[in-house]
CSV table of C-alpha atoms in Angstrom, one decimal:
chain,number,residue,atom,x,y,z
A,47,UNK,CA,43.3,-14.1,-25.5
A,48,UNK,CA,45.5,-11.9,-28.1
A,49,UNK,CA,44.4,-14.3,-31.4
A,50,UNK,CA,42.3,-13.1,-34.2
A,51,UNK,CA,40.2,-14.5,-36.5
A,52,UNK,CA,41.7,-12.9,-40.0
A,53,UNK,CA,38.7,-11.2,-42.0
A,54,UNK,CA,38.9,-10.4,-45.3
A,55,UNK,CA,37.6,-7.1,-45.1
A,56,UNK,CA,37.8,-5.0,-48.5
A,57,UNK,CA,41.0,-3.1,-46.8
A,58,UNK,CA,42.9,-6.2,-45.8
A,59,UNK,CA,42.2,-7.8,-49.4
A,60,UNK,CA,43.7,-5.0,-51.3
A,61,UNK,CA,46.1,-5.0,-49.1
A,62,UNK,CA,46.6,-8.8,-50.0
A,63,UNK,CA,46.7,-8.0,-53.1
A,64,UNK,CA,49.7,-5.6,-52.8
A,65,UNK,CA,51.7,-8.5,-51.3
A,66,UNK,CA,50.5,-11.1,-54.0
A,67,UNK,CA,52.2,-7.9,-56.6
A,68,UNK,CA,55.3,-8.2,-54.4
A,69,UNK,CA,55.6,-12.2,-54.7
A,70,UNK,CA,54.9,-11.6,-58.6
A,71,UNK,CA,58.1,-9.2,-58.9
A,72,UNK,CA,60.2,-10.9,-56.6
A,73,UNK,CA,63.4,-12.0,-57.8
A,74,UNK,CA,64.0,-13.9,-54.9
A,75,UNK,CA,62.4,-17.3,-56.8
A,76,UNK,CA,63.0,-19.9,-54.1
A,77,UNK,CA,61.6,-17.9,-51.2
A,78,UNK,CA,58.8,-16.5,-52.8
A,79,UNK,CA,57.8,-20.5,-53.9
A,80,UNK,CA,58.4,-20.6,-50.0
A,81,UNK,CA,56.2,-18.4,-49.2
A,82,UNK,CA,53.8,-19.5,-51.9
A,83,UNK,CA,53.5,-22.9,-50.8
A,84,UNK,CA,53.1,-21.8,-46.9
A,85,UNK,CA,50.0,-19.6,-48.1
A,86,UNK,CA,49.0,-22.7,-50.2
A,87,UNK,CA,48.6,-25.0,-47.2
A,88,UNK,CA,52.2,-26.8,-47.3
A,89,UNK,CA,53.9,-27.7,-44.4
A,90,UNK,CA,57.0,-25.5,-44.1
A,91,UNK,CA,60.4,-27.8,-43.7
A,92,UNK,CA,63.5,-26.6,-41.5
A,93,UNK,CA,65.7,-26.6,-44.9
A,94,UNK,CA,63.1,-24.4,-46.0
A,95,UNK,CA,62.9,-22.3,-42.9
A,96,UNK,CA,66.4,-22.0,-43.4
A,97,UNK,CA,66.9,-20.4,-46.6
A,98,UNK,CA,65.0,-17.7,-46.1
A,99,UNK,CA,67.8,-15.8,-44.1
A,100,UNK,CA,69.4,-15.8,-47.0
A,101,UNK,CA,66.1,-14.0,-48.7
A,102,UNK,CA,65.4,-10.5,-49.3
A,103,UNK,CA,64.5,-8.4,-45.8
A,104,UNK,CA,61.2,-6.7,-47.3
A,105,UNK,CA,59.9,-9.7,-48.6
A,106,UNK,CA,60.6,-12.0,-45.5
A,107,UNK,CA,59.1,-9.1,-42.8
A,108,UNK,CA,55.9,-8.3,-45.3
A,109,UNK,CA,55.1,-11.7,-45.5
A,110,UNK,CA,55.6,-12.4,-41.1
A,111,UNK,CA,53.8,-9.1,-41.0
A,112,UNK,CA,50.6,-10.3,-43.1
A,113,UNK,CA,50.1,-13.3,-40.9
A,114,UNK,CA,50.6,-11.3,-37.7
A,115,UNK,CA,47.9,-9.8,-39.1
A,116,UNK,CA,46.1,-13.2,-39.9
A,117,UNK,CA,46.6,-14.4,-36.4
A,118,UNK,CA,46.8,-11.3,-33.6
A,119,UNK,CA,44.9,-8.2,-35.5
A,120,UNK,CA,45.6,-5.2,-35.4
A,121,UNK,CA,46.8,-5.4,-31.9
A,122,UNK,CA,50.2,-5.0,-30.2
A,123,UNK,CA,50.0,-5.9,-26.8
A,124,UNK,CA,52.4,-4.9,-23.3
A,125,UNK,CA,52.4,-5.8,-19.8
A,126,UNK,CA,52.6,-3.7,-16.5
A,127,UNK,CA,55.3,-5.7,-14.8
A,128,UNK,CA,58.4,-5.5,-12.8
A,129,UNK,CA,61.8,-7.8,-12.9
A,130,UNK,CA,63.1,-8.9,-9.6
A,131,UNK,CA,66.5,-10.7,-10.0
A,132,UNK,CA,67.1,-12.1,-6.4
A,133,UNK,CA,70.6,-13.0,-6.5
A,134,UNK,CA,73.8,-12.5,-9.0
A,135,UNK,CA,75.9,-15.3,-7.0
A,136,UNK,CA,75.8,-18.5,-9.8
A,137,UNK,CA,78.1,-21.1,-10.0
A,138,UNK,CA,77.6,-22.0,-14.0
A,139,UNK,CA,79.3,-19.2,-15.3
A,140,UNK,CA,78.2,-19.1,-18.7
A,141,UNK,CA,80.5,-17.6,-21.2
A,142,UNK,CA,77.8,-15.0,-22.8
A,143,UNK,CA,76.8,-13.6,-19.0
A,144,UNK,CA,78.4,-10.2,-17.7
A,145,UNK,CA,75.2,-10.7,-14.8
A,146,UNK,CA,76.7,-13.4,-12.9
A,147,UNK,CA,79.6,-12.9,-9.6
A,148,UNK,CA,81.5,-15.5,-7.8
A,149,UNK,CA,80.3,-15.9,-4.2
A,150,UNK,CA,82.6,-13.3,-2.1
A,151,UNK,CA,83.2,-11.1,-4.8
A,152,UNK,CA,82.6,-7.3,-5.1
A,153,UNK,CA,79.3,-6.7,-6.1
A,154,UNK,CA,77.9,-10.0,-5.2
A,155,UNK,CA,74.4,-10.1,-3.8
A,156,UNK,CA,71.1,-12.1,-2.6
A,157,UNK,CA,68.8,-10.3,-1.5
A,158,UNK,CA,66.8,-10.7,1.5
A,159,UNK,CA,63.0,-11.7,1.7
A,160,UNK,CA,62.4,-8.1,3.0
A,161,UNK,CA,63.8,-6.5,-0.1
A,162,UNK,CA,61.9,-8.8,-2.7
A,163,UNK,CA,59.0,-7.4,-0.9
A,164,UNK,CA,59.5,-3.8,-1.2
A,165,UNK,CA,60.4,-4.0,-4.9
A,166,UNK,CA,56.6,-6.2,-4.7
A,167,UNK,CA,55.2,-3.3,-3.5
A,168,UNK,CA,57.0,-0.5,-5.6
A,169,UNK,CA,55.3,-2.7,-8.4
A,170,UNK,CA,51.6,-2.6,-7.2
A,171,UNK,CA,51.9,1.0,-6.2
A,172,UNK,CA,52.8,1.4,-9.8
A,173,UNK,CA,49.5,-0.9,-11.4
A,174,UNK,CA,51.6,-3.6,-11.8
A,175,UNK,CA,50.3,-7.2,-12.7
A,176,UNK,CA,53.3,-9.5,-13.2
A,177,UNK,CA,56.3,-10.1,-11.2
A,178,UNK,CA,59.1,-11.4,-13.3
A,179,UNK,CA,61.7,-13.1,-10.5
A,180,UNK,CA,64.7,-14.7,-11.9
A,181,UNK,CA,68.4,-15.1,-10.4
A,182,UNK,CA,70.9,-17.7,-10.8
A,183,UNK,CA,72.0,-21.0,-9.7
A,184,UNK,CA,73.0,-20.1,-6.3
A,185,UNK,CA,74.1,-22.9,-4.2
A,186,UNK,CA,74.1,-21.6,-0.9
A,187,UNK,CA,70.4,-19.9,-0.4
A,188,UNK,CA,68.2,-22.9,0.8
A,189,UNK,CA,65.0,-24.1,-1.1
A,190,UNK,CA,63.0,-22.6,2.2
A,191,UNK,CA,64.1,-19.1,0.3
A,192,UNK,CA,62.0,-20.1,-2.9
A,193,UNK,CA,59.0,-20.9,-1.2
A,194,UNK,CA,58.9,-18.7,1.7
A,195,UNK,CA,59.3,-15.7,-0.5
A,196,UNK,CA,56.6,-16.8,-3.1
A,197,UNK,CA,54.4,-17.4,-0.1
A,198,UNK,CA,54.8,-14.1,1.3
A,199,UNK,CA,54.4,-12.2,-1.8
A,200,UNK,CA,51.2,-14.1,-2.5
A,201,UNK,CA,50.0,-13.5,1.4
A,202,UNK,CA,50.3,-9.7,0.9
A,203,UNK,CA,49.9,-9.1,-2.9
A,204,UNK,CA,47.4,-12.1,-4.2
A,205,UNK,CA,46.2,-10.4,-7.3
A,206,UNK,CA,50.0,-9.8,-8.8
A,207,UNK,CA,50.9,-12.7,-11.2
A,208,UNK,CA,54.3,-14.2,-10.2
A,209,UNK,CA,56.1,-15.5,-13.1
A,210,UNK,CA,59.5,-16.6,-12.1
A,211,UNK,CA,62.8,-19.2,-12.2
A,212,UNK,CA,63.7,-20.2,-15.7
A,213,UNK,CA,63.9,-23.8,-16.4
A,214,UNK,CA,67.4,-23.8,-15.8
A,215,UNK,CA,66.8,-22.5,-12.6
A,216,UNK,CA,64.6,-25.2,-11.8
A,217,UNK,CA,66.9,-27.6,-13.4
A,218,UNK,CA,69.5,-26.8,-10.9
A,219,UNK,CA,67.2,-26.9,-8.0
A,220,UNK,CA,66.5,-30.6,-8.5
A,221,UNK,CA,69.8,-31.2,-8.4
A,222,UNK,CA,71.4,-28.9,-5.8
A,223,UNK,CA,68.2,-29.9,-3.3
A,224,UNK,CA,67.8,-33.7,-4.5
A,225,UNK,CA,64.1,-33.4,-5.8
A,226,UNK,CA,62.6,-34.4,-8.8
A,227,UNK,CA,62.0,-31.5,-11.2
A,228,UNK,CA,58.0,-32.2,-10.7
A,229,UNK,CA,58.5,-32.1,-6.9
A,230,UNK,CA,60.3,-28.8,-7.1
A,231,UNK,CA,57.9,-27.3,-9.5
A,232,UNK,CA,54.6,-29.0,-7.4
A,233,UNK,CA,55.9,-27.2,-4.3
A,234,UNK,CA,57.0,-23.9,-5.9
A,235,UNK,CA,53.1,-23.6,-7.6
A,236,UNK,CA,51.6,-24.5,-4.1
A,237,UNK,CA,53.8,-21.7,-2.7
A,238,UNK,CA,52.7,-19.0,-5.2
A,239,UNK,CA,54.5,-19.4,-8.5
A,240,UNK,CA,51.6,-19.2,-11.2
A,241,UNK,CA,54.0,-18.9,-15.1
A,242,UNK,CA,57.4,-19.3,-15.8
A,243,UNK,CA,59.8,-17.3,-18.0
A,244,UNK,CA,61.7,-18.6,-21.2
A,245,UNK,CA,65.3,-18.0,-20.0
A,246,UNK,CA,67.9,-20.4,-20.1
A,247,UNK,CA,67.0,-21.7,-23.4
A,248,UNK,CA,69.6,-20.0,-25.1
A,249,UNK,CA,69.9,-22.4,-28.5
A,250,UNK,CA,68.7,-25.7,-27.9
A,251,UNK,CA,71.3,-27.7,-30.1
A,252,UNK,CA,73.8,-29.1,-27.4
A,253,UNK,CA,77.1,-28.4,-29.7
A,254,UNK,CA,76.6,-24.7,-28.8
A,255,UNK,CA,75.5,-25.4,-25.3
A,256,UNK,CA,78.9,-27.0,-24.7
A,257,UNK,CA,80.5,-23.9,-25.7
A,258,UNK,CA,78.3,-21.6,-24.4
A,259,UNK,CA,76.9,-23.2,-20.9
A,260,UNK,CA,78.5,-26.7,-20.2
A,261,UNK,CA,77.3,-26.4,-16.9
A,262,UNK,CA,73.6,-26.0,-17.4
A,263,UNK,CA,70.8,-27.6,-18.2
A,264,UNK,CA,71.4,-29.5,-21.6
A,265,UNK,CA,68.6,-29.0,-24.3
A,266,UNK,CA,66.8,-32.1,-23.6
A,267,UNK,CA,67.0,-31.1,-19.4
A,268,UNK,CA,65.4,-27.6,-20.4
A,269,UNK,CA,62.3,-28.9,-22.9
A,270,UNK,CA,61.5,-32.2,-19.9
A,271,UNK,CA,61.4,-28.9,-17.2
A,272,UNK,CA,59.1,-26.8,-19.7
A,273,UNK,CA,57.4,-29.8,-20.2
A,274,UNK,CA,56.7,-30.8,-16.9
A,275,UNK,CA,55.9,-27.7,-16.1
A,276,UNK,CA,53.1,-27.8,-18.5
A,277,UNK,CA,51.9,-30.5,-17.2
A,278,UNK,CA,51.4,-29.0,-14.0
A,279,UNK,CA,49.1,-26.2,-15.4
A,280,UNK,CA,52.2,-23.9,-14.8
A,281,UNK,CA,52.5,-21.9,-18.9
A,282,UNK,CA,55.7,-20.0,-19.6
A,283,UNK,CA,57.4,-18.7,-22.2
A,284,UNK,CA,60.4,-19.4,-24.7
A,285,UNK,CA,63.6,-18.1,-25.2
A,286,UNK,CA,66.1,-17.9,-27.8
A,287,UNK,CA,69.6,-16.0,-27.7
A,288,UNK,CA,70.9,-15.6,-31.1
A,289,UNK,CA,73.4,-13.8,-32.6
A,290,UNK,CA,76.8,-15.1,-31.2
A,291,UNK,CA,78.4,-18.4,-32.7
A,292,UNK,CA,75.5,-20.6,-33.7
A,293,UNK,CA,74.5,-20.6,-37.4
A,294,UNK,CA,70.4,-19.4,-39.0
A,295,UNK,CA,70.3,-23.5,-39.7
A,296,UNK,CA,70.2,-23.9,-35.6
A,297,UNK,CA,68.2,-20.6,-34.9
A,298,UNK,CA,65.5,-23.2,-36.7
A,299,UNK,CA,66.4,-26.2,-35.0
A,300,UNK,CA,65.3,-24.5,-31.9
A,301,UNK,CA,62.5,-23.5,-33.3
A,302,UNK,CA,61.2,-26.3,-34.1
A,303,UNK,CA,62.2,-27.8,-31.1
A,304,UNK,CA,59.9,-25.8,-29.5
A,305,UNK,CA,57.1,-26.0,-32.0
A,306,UNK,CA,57.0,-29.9,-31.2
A,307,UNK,CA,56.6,-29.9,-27.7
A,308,UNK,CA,53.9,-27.0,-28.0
A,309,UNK,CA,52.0,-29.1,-30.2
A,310,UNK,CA,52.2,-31.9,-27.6
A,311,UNK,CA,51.2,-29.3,-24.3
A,312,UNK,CA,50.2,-25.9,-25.5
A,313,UNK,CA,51.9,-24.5,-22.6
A,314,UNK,CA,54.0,-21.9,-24.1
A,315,UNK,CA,52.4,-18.4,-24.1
A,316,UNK,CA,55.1,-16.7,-26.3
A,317,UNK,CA,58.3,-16.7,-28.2
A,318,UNK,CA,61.0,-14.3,-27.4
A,319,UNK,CA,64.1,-13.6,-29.6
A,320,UNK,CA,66.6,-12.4,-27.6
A,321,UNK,CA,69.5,-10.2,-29.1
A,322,UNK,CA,72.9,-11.4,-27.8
A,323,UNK,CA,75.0,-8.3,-26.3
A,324,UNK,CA,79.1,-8.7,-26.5
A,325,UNK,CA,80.5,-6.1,-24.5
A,326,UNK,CA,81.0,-7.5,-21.0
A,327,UNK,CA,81.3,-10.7,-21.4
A,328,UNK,CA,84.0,-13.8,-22.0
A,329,UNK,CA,82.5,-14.9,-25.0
A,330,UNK,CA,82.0,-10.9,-26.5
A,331,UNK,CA,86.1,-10.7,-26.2
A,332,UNK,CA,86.7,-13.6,-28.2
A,333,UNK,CA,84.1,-13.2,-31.2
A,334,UNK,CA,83.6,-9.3,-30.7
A,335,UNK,CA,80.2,-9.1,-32.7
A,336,UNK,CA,76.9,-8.2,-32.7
A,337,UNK,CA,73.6,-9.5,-35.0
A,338,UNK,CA,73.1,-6.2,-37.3
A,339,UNK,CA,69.5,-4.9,-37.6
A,340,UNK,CA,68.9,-6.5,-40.9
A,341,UNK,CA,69.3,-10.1,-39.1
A,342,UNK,CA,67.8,-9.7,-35.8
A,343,UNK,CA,64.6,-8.7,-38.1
A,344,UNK,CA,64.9,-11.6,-40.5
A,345,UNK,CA,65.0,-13.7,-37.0
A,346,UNK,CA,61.9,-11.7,-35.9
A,347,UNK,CA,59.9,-12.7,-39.2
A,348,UNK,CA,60.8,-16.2,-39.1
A,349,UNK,CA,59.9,-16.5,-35.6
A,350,UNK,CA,56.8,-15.4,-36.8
A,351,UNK,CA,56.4,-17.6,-40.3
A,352,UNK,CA,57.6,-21.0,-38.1
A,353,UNK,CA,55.7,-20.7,-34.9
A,354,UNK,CA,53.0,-18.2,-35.6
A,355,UNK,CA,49.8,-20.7,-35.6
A,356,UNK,CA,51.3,-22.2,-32.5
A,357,UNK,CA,52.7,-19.3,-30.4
A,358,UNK,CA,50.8,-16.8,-31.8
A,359,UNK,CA,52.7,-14.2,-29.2
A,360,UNK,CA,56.4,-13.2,-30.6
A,361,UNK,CA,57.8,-11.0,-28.2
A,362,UNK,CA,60.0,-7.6,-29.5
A,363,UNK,CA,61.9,-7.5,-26.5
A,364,UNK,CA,62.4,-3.3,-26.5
A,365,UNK,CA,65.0,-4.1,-23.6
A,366,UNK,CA,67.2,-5.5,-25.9
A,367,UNK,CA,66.3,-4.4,-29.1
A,368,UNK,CA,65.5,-0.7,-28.4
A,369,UNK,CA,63.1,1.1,-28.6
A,370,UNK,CA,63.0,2.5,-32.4
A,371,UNK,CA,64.4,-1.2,-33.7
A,372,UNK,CA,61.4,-2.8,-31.2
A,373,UNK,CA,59.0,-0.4,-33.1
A,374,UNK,CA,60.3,-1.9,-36.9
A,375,UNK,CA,60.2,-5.3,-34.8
A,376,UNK,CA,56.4,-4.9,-34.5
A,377,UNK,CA,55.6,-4.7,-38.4
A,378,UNK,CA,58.0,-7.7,-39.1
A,379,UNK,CA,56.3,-10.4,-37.6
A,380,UNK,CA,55.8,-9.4,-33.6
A,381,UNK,CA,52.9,-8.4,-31.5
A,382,UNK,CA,54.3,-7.3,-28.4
A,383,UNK,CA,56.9,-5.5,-26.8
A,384,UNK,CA,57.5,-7.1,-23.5
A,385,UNK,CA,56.1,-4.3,-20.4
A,386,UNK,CA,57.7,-1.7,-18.5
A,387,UNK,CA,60.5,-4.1,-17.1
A,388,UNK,CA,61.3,-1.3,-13.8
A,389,UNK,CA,65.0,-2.1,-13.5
A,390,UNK,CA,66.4,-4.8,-15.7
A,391,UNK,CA,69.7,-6.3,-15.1
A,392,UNK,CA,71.1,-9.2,-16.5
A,393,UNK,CA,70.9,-7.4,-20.1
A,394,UNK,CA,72.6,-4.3,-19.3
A,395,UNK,CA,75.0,-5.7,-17.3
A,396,UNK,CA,76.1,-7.5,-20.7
A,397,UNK,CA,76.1,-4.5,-22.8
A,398,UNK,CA,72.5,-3.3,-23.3
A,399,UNK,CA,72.6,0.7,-23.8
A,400,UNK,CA,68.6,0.9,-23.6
A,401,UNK,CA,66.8,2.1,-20.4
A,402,UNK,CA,66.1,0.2,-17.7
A,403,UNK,CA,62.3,1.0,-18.0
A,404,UNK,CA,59.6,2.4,-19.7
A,405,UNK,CA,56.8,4.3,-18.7
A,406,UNK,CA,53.3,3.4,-20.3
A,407,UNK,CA,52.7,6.5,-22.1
A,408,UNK,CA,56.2,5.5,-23.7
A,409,UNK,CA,55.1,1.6,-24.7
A,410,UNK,CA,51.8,3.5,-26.3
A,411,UNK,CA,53.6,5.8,-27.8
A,412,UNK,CA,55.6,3.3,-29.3
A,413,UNK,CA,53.2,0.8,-30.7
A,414,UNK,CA,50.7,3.8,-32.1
A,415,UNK,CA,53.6,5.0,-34.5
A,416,UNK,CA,54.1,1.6,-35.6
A,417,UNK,CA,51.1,1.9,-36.6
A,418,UNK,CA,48.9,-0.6,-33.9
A,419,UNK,CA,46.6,-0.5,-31.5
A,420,UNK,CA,47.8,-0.6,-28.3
A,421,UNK,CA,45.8,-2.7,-25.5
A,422,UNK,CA,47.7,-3.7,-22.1
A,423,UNK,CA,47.8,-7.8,-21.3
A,424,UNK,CA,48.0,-10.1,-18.6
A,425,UNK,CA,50.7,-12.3,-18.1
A,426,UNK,CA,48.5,-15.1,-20.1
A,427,UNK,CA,47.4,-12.6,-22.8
A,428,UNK,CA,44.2,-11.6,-21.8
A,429,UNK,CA,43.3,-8.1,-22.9
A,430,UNK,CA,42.9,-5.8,-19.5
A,431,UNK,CA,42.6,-2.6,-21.2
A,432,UNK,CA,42.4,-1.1,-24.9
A,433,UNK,CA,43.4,2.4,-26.0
């Protein structure tokens, strides 16, 4: 697994020593006694957590940097994979998605079982281990679909990890097919599905979520899926989409929220920060903003300084980020940059200007000049190859 045991070699104490000069100089008093006590063995607070958005950049990314450092190494680690979104057609219609269509409408879709297959085998004929499958809550494709598709992938590709349906996604399963969320994750993992992915997490304080996605999951629905899920050996992931209306007070909140049930399962692999895009979507036209570089890497950091020693994986997701910011991303608290994706949708459909993959030589190139050393991953983290 990607976590290191932090040694204080004669390089990484000087080194230590340069950021002890930092917190000496800083004029940024309460964060560096932050940061101070953190480093001391105190138990960092959400009030706490909070106030150090409002901190210097260099000081809050050093610090996230130095105990990425502490707890991954030197390493920053990608994965081989491929995103297969099966169908747009989704009947929750969440403010911040340009992805979703109404059932009839031009440039609707579902694909067929044939098709999910020969994206399946694009990816293996390009080394691929993971397939990322994710869609929408699509009331008319049965739950024979799910499995049936899982099973077939599995019958003709068994070494390819399948990581798919966001909790969401499972969320609205249970209730569009009558099943108990256990039932409908039980049968989906005897069908094929190994991880999960963190979508649909979005900010886990219901006064967004009623602004945002009324009709989805609520907070509480989306950590009792994760959680079940974890329960059922099945690990995933965790999401957050910042950067529209919710405040750095609930960025934390979510955090945290997270942080308690991984405490109580350790079934999340990783943390992902997800950059909201504005362009083609509802809520974009009526707030018309996007986070600036400065926050999405104070974001990144304290991702880092809150769930580092229980995450230990925070995700630069390059799709959304880009590549040069994804590269900054990787000395302010992250230790991987996602895969090579193969034809993304959902973010570019909303306004992400990045490509829609990214060769391998591209992803090395991109962690060696930040400075790392590059080693590909499976879905769970375990090292398949160094460079």
């Amino acid at each position: 697994m990607l976590r290191a045991k932090f040694k204080y070699s004669e390089e990484k104490l000087n080194w230590m020593s340069g950021f002890d000069q930092i917190l000496k100089i800083s004029k940024e008093k309460e964060a560096t006694e932050i940061i101070q006590g953190i480093l001391s063995g105190e138990k960092l607070t959400e009030k706490d957590a909070s106030k150090l958005f409002k901190s210097d950049l260099h000081l809050i990314t050093g610090f996230a940097d130095y105990l990425r450092e502490k707890q991954t190494g030197d390493y920053a680690s990608f994965v081989i994979n491929r995103q297969i979104n099966y169908s747009n057609i989704c009947i929750s219609r969440c403010k911040f998605c340009a992805f979703y269509r109404k059932s009839g409408e031009e440039g609707a879709y579902t694909m067929s079982r044939e098709e999910i297959l020969n994206k399946a085998s694009e990816a293996v004929a390009m080394d691929a281990t993971e397939l990322h499958i994710v869609g929408s809550h699509n009331p008319d494709i049965p739950f024979e679909y799910y499995e049936g598709t899982l099973r077939q992938i599995k019958k003709k590709f068994p070494d390819i990890s399948i990581k798919g349906f966001t909790a969401t996604e499972i969320h609205f399963f249970s209730n569009n097919f009558r099943m108990s969320t256990r039932e409908v994750l039980e049968r989906l993992k005897e069908a094929g599905l190994e991880f999960m992915p963190g979508g649909g997490a979005e900010i886990l304080d219901d006064s967004i979520r009623k602004k945002l996605c009324p009709a989805k999951a609520s907070s509480r629905e989306w950590l009792d899926v994760m959680k079940t899920a974890h329960e059922l050996g099945i690990k995933s992931n965790a999401t957050m989409l910042f950067g529209h209306i919710e405040k750095p007070e609930q960025r934390v909140k979510h955090m945290f929220r997270l942080m308690k049930l991984q405490e109580k399962t350790g079934g999340f692999l990783s943390f992902i920060p997800l950059v909201y895009h504005p362009e083609n979507n509802p809520l974009g036209r009526e707030i018309g903003m996007k986070a600036s570089g400065v926050d999405i890497l104070k974001t990144i950091a304290i991702s880092r300084i809150v769930l580092g020693e229980s995450f230990t994986n925070i995700r630069a997701y390059w799709i959304m980020l880009g590549k040069k910011l994804a590269q900054v991303a990787l000395r302010s608290g992250a230790n991987d940059i996602d895969g090579t994706v193969i034809e993304e949708k959902v973010a570019h459909e909303a306004g992400a200007s990045t490509s829609k993959s990214a060769t391998v030589e591209e992803l090395l190139a991109m962690i060696k000049k930040a400075g790392l050393k590059p080693v590909q991953r499976s879905t769970d983290y375990n090292i398949i190859r160094k460079w």
